Structure formats: C-alpha cells, structure tokens
Coordinates of C-alpha atoms (C1' of nucleotides) in Angstrom, one line a residue:
Chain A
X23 CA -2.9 -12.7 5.3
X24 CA -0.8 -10.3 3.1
X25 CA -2.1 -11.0 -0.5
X26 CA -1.4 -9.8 -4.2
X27 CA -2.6 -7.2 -4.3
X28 CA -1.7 -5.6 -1.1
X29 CA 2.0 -6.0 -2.3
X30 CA 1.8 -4.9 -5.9
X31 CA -0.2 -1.5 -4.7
X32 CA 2.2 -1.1 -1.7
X33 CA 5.3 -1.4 -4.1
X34 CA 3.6 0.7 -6.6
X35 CA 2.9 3.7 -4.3
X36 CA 7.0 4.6 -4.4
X37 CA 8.2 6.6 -6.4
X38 CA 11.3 5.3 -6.6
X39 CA 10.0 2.1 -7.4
X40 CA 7.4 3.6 -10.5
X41 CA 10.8 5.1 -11.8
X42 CA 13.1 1.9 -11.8
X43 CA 10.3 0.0 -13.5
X44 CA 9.6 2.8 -15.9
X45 CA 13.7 2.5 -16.6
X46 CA 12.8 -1.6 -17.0
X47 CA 10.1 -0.7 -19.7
X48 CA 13.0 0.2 -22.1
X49 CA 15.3 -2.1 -21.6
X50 CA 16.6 -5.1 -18.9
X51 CA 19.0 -4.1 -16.6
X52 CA 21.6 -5.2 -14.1
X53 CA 21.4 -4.0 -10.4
X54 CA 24.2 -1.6 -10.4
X55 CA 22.7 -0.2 -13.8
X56 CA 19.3 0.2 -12.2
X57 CA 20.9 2.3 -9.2
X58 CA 22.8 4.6 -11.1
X59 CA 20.9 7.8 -11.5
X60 CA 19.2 7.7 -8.3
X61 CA 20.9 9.6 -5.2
X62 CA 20.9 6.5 -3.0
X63 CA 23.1 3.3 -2.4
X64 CA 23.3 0.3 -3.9
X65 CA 21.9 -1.6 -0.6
X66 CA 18.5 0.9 -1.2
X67 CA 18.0 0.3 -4.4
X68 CA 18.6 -3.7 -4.1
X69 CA 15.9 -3.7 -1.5
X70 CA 13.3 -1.6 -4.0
X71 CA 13.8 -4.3 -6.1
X72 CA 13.5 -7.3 -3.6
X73 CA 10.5 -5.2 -3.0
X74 CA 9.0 -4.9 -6.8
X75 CA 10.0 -9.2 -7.2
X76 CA 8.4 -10.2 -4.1
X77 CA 4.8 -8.2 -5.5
X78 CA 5.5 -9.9 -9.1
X79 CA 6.3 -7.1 -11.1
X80 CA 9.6 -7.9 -11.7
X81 CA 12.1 -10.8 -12.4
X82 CA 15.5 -11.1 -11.5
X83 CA 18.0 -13.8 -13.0
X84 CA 21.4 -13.8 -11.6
X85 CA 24.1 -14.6 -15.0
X86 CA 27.8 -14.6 -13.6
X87 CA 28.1 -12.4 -10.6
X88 CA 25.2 -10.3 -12.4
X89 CA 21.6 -10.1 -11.8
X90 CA 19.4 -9.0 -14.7
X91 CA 16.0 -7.5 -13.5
X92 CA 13.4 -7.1 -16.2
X93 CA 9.6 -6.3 -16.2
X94 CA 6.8 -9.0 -15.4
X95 CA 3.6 -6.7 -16.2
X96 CA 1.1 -9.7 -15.1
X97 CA 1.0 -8.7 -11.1
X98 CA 0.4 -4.9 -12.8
X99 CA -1.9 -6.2 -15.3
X100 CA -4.0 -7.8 -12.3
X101 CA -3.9 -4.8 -10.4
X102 CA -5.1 -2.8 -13.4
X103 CA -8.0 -5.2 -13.5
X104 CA -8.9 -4.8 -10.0
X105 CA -9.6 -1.0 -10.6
X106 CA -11.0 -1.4 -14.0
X107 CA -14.0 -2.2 -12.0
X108 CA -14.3 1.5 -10.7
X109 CA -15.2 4.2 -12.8
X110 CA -16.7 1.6 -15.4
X111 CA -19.3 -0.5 -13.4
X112 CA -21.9 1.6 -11.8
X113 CA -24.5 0.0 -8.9
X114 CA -25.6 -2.9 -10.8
X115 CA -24.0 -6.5 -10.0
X116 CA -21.1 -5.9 -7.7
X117 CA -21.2 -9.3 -6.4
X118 CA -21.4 -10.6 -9.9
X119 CA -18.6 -8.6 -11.2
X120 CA -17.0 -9.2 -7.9
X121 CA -16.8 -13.1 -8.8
X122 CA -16.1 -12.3 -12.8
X123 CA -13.0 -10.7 -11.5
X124 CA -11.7 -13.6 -9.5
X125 CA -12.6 -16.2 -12.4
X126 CA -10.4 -13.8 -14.9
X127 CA -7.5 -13.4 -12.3
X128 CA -7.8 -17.3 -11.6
X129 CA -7.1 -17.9 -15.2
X130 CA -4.2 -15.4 -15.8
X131 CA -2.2 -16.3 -12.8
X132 CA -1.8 -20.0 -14.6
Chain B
X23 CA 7.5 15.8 -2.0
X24 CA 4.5 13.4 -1.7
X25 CA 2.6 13.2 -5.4
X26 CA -1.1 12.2 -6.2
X27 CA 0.0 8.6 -7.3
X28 CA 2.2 8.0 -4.1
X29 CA -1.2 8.4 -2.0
X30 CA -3.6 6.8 -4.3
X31 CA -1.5 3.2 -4.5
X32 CA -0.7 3.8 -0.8
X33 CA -3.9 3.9 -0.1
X34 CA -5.0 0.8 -2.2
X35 CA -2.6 -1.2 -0.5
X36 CA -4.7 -2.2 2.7
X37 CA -7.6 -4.7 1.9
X38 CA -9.9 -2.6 4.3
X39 CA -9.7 0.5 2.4
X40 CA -10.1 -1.5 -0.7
X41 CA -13.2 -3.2 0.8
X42 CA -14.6 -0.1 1.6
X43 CA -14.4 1.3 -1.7
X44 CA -16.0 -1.6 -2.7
X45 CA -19.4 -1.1 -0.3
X46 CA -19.2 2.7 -1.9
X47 CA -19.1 1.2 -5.4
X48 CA -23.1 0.6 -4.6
X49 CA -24.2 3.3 -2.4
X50 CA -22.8 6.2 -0.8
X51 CA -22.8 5.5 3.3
X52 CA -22.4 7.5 6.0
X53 CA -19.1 6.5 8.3
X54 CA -21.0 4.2 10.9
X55 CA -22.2 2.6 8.3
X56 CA -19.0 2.1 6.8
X57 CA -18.1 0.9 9.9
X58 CA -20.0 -1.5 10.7
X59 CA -19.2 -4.9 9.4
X60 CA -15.6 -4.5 10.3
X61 CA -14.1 -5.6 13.5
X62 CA -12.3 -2.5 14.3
X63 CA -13.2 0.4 15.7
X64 CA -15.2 3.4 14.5
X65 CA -12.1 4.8 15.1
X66 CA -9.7 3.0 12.9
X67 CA -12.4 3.6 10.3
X68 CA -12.7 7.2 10.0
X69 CA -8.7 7.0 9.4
X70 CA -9.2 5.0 6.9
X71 CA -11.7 7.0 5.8
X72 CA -9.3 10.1 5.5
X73 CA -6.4 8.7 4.1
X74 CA -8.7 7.7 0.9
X75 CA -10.2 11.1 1.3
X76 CA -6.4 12.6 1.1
X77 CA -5.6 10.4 -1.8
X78 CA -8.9 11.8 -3.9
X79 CA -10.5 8.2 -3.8
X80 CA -13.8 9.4 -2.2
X81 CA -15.5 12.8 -1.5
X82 CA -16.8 12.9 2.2
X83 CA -20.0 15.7 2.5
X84 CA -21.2 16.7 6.5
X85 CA -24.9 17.0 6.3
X86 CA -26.6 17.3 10.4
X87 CA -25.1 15.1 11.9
X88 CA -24.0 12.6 9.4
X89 CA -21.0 12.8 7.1
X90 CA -21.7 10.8 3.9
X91 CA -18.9 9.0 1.6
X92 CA -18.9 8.5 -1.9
X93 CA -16.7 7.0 -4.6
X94 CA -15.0 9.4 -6.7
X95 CA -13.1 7.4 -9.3
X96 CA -11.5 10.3 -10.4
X97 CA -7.8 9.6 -8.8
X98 CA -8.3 5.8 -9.5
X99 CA -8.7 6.4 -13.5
X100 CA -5.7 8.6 -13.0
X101 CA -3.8 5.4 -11.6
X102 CA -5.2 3.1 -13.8
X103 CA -4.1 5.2 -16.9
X104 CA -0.4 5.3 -15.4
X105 CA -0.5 1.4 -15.2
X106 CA -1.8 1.4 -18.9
X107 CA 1.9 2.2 -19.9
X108 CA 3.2 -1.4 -18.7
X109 CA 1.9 -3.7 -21.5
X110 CA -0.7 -3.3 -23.5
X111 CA -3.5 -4.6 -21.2
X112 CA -6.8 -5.0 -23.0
X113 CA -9.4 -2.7 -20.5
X114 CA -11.6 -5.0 -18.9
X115 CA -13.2 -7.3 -21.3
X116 CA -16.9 -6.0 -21.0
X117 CA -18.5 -8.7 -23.7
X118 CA -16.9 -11.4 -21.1
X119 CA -18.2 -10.0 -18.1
X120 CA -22.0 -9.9 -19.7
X121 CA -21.3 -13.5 -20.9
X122 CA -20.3 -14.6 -17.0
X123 CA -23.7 -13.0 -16.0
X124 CA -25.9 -15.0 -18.3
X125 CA -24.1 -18.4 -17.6
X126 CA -24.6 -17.4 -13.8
X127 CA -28.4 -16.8 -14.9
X128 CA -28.6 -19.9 -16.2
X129 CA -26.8 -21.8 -13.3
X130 CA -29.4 -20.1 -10.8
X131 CA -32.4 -21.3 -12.9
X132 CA -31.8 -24.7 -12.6
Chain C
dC18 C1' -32.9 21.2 28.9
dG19 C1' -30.2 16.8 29.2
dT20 C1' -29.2 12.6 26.5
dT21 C1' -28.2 10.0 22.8
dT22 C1' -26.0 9.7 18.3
dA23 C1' -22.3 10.7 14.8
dT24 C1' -17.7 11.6 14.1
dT25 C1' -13.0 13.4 15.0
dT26 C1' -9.1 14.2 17.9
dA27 C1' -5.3 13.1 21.0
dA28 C1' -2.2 10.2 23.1
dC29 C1' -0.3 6.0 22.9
dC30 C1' 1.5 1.4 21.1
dG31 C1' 4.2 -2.1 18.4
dA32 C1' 5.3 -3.2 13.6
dT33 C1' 6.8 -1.7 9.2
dT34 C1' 9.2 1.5 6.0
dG35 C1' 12.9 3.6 3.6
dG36 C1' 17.1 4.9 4.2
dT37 C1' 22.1 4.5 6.1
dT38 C1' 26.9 2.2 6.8
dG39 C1' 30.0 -1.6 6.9
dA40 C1' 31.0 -6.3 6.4
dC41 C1' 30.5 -10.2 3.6
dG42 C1' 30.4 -14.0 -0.3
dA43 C1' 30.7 -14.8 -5.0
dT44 C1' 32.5 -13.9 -9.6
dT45 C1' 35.6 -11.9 -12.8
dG46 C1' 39.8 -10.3 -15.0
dA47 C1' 44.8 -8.8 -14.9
Chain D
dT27 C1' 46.8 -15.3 -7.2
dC28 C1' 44.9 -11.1 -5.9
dA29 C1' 42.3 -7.0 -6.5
dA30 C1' 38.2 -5.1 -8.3
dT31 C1' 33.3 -5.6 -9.1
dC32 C1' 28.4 -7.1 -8.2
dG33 C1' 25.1 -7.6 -5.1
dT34 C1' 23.2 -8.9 -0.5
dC35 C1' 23.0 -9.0 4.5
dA36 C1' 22.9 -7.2 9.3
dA37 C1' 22.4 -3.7 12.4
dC38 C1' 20.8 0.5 13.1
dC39 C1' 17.8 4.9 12.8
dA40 C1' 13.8 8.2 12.4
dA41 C1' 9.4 8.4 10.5
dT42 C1' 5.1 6.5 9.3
dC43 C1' 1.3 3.0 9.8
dG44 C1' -2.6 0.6 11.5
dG45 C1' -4.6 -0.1 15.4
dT46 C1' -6.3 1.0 20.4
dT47 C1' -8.9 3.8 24.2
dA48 C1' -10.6 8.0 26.0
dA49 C1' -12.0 12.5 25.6
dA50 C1' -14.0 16.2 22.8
dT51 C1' -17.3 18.4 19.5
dA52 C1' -21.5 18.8 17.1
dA53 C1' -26.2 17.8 16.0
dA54 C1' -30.6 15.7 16.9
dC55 C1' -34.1 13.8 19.9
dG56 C1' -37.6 13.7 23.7

DNA sequence: CGTTTATTTAACCGATTGGTTGACGATTGA
DNA sequence: TCAATCGTCAACCAATCGGTTAAATAAACG
C-alpha cells in the first residue's frame, strides 16, 4: 500500500521536480510555460507534473486547451510535519508523539 | 550530479527506511536489531541501512563485532528547512503536542 | 582451535524511473 | 475551414530499486 507520504518524498527527491515547484511558488503556470527552461520535452515535463498532482503538491485545472498548474503546499506541509518530529523530540514518548502526529494530519487532510 | 536533498527525500520515500528511523529515534541499535521485526532479510536491511547512511540520515559506528546505528538529524533539518520555503508552516505546534499527552493521561487513568 | 554470530558482498530478478520519439485529440485563431 | 498550439498517450530504452539467496569476511565464544 503506496501511501502519502511515500509519494510526496519520492516526488520531492527530483530535482527537476523541486525546481518546477520552486517556479510555481511565484506564480501559476501553464504546462508549456512550466517546461520552458528545462532541456527536456514537453512529454517529460507533463509526466513530472502528473508526478507532483498524484503526491498532492500540485493542482492542475485545464481552462481552454490550457492547463494551469499551481502549488497545493498541504501534502508538503504534512510531510514537513512528519520530520518535525526528528531533531526536536528526543527519547521520550515516541508512541505518544507517534499518535499526536496522526490526530494533526487527520484533521488537516479535511 | 546527484545533491544531498536528491538522496535525503529518496531515501524517505520507502516506509521501511522511514520505520527504521523511527526505532532509532529511541535508541541507537545495532543492524540485527534493526532487523528484526521486519519480514525481510538481514539482507535487505543493511541496504536500507546504507542508502540512509549515504543520504547523512544516520551515522553507522563498527565496534567488535557489532556495527551500531544512530539518528543523525542533521540531513533531515536540512530538508525540513528547504520545505519551510513552501508556505509558511507553523513548526510543529509543541503546546498541542503536551496538551495531547495530558488528555491521553487522563484517558489512561480512568 | 573450530564454531557461532554479525554484517557485507555478489549475482541475480522483476518492477519502477526518467527520459526519448511520434502519433493523437482537443482547442484556438486566421 | 484549416493550420497551429497545448498537452497527453503509447511504445520503447537504459538505469536504478527493492528484494532474494549464497558466499565471504570478521570478531567473539567455548
């Protein structure tokens, strides 16, 4: 079983893919826009981004014959919960912690 | 060329290497130990084991016999600050996680 | 010493990844 | 209407991934 967070760390460990969603913080974009300064095709660049909406970090909205991709941080921002918890927590209450983080995530993804 | 990020959020992709960090998050372990509650082989495990080793997510130290793995949450903060840039996510709320504790206190108790 | 324990290495496997090219459907504009 | 544009799909490819088993290395035990 393939969950949430397997795909938004899996589409966050391309480069390619940090860089067209580092373009997305700035600004939507179309498709063709989004491929632009990168040295591959089109049909590469349309999968990174069937890649990046399938883990929930993007959105895409097809207007006309053009499909608008913009950010959607909340996959990110539950990833960036998941690793909150190392580096702040030491030994003490893992499982506890462990359940504090599901509670949170439960709530968000509503 | 393959950068720091690329191998940390590859290697946070797959649920076992993210368990395992988790068991490290209490104790360090030596590699059978590690290995042990998965069904896979010892194997399998000490791959894991190296990729998170590669990516800076754990120090591994050879003393006898026994190689022993620890967190180092070094490489992890170094994601988690990258991830900062989308949004402004509030860090971990640390007053809500103490909260969660007491009301689990109090559940126990009855 | 020989045996058991701890761990890595090597060879192999099928599935997935990240890219290509070319054809295709849908929309737009002259 | 017809050509150009936007984007995806299908087929293909080499490289990597996550697992296996078996053999190899190294240290400790009795």
């Amino acid at each position: 079983m393939e969950t949430r967070l397997d795909l938004v760390f899996a589409a966050l460990s391309d480069p390619t893919r940090r860089a067209i969603l580092t373009m997305l913080l700035e600004d939507d974009m179309a498709v063709t826009d989004v491929a632009e300064p990168f040295e591959m095709s089109l049909a590469a660049i349309s999968k990174h981004l069937t890649i990046l909406s399938r883990a929930g970090l993007i959105a895409q909205e097809k207007r006309g014959r053009v499909k608008w991709c913009k950010l959607d941080p909340g996959a990110l921002r539950e990833a960036s919960v998941w690793m909150q918890g190392f580096g702040q927590f030491e030994p003490v209450n893992l499982d506890a912690f462990e359940r504090f983080l599901e509670e949170e995530l439960r709530d968000d993804s509503l």
